[in-house]
Tab-separated table of C-alpha atoms and ligand atoms in Angstrom:
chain	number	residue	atom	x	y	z
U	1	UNK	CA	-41.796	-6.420	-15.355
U	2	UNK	CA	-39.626	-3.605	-15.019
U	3	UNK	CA	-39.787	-0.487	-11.914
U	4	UNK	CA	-39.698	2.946	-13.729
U	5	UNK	CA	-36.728	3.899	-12.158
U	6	UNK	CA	-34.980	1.042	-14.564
U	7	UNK	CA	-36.757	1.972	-17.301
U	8	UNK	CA	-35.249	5.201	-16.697
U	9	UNK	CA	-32.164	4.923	-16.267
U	10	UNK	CA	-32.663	2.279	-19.319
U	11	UNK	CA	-33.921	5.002	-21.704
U	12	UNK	CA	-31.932	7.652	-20.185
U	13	UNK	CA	-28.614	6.199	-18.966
U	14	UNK	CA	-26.193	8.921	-16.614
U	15	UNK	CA	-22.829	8.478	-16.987
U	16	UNK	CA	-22.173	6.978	-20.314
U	17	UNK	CA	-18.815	7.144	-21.743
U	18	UNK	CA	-15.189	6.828	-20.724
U	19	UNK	CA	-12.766	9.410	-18.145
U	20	UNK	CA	-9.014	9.864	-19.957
U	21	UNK	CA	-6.422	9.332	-17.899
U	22	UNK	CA	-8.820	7.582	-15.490
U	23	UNK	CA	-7.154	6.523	-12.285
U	24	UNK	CA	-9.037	2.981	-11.925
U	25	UNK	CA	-11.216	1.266	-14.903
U	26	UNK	CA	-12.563	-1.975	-14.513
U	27	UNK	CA	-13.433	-4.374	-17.082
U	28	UNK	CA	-15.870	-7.104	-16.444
U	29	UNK	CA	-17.740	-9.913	-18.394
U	30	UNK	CA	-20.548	-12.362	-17.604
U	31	UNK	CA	-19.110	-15.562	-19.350
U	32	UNK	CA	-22.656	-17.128	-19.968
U	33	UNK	CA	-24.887	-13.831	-21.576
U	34	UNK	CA	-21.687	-12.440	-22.639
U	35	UNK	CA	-22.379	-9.223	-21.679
U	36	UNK	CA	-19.502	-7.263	-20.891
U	37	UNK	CA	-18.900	-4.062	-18.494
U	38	UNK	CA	-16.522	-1.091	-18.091
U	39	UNK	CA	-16.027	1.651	-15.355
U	40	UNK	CA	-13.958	4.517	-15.306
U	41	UNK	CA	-13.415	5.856	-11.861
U	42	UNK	CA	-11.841	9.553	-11.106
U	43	UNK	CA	-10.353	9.258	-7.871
U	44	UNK	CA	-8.747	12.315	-6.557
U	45	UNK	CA	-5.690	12.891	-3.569
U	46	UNK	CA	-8.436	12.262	-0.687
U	47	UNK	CA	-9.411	8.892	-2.244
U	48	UNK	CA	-13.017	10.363	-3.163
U	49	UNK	CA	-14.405	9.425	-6.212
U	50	UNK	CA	-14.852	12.699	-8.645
U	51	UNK	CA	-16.414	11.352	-11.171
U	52	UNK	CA	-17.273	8.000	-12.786
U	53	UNK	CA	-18.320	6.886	-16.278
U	54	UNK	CA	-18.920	3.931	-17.845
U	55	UNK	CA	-19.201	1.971	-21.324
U	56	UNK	CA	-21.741	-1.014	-21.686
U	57	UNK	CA	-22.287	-3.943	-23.869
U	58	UNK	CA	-25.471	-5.781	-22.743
U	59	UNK	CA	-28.606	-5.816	-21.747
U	60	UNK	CA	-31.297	-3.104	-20.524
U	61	UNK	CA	-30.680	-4.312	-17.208
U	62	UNK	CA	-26.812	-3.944	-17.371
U	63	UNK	CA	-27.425	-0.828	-18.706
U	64	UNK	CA	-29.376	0.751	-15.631
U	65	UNK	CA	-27.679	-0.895	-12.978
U	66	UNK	CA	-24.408	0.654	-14.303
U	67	UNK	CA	-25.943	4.038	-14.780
U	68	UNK	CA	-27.344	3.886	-10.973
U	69	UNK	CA	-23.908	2.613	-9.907
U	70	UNK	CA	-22.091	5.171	-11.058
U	71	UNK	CA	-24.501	7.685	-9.915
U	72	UNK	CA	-24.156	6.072	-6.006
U	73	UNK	CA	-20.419	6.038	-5.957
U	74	UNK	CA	-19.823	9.715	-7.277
U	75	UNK	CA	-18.628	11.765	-4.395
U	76	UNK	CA	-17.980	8.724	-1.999
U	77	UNK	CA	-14.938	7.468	-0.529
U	78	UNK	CA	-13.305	4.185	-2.139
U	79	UNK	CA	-14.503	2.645	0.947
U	80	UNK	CA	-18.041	3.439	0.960
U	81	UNK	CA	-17.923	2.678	-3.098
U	82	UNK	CA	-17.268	-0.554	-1.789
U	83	UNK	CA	-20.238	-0.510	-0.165
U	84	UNK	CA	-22.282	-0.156	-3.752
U	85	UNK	CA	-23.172	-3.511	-3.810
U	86	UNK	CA	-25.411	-5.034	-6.602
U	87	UNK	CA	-27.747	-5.391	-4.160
U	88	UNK	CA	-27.868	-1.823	-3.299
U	89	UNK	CA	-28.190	-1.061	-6.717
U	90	UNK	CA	-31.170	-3.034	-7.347
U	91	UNK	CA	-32.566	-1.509	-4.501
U	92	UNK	CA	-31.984	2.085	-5.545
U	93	UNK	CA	-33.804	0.579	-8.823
U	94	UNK	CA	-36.539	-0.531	-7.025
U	95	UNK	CA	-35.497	-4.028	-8.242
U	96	UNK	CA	-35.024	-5.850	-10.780
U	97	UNK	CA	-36.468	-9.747	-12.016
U	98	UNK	CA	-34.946	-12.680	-10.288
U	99	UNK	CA	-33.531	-13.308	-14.039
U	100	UNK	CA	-31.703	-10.107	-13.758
U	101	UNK	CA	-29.620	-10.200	-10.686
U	102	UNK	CA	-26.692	-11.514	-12.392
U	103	UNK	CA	-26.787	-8.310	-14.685
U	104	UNK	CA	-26.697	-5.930	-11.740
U	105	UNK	CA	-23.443	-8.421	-10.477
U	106	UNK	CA	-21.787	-7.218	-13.314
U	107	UNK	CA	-22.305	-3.344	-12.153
U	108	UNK	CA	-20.784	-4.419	-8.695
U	109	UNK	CA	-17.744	-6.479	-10.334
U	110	UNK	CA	-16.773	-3.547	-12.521
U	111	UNK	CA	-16.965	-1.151	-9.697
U	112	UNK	CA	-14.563	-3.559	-7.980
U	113	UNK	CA	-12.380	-3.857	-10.833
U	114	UNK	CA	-11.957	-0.371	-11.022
U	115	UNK	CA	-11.176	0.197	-7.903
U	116	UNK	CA	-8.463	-2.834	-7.469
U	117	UNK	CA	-6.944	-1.201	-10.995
U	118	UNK	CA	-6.678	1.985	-8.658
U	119	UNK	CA	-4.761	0.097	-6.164
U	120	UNK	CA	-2.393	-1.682	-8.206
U	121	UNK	CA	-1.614	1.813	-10.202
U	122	UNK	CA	-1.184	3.137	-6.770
U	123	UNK	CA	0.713	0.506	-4.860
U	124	UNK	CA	-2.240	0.227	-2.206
U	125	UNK	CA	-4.172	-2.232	-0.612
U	126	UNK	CA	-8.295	-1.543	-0.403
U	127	UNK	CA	-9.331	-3.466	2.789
U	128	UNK	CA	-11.805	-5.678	2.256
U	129	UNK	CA	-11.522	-5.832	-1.674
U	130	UNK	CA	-10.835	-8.658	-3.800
U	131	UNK	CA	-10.404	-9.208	-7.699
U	132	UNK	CA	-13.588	-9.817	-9.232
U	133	UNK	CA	-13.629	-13.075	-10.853
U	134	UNK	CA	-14.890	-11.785	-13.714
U	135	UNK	CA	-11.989	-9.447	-14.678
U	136	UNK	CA	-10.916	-9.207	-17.614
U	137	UNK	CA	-9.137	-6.153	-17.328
U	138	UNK	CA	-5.806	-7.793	-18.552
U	139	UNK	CA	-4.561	-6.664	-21.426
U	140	UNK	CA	-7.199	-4.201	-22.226
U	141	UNK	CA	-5.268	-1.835	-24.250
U	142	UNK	CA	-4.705	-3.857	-27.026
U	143	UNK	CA	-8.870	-5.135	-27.195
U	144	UNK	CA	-10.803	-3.476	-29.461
U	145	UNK	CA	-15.013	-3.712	-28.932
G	1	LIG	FE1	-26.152	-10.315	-19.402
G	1	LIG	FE2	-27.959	-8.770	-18.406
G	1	LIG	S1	-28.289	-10.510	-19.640
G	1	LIG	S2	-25.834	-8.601	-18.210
């Protein structure tokens, strides 16, 4: 049911864990699994992303989409991270089960979440990027999950 690459990236997830003093993170939830997402994006002065890390509470599928996400965007420019779209990702992964698609969403939502925390911090405007729906970035700092 699964390609290897998602088992992989299932069993052996890249990026896992959280950037201090990140300049964008992006919180995102899927209101019917409940699943929830959260990328940390290092941007530095040239608007490349450094480095990128991420925390995730859901499924298998969640889980390697966001590891493969934050493997594509590392060392691009915010605006080809836009370009990491879930459906990229599920290609990258070889794909994933019609059920499924909504996980990998979630990888492109928090991606976009962490970038349009980067803009607001910075007092920029991202062409082409919106708040994702499924924010739920506000407030964060008091949440505890
Ligand atoms: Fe919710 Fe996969 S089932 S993110």
């Amino acid at each position: 049911m699964y390609s290897e690459k998602v088992m992989d990236h299932f069993q052996n997830p890249r990026n896992v864990g959280e950037i201090e003093n990140a300049s964008g993170v992006g919180t995102v939830g899927n209101a019917k699994c409940g699943d929830i997402m959260r990328i940390f994006l290092d941007i530095d002065d040239n608007g490349v992303v450094q480095d990128a890390k991420f925390k995730t509470f859901g499924c298998g599928a969640a889980v390697a989409t966001s590891s493969m996400a934050t493997e594509m965007v590392k060392g691009k420019t915010i605006q080809e991270a836009l370009q990491v779209t879930n459906k990229a990702v599920m290609e990258a992964l070889d794909g994933l089960p019609p059920v499924k698609v909504h996980c990998s969403l979630l990888a492109e939502e928090a991606i976009h979440a962490a970038l349009w925390d980067y803009a607001e911090k910075h007092h920029i405007v991202i062409e082409g990027l919106q708040k994702p729906k499924n924010d739920i970035s506000e407030g964060e700092e008091e949440e505890e999950y």
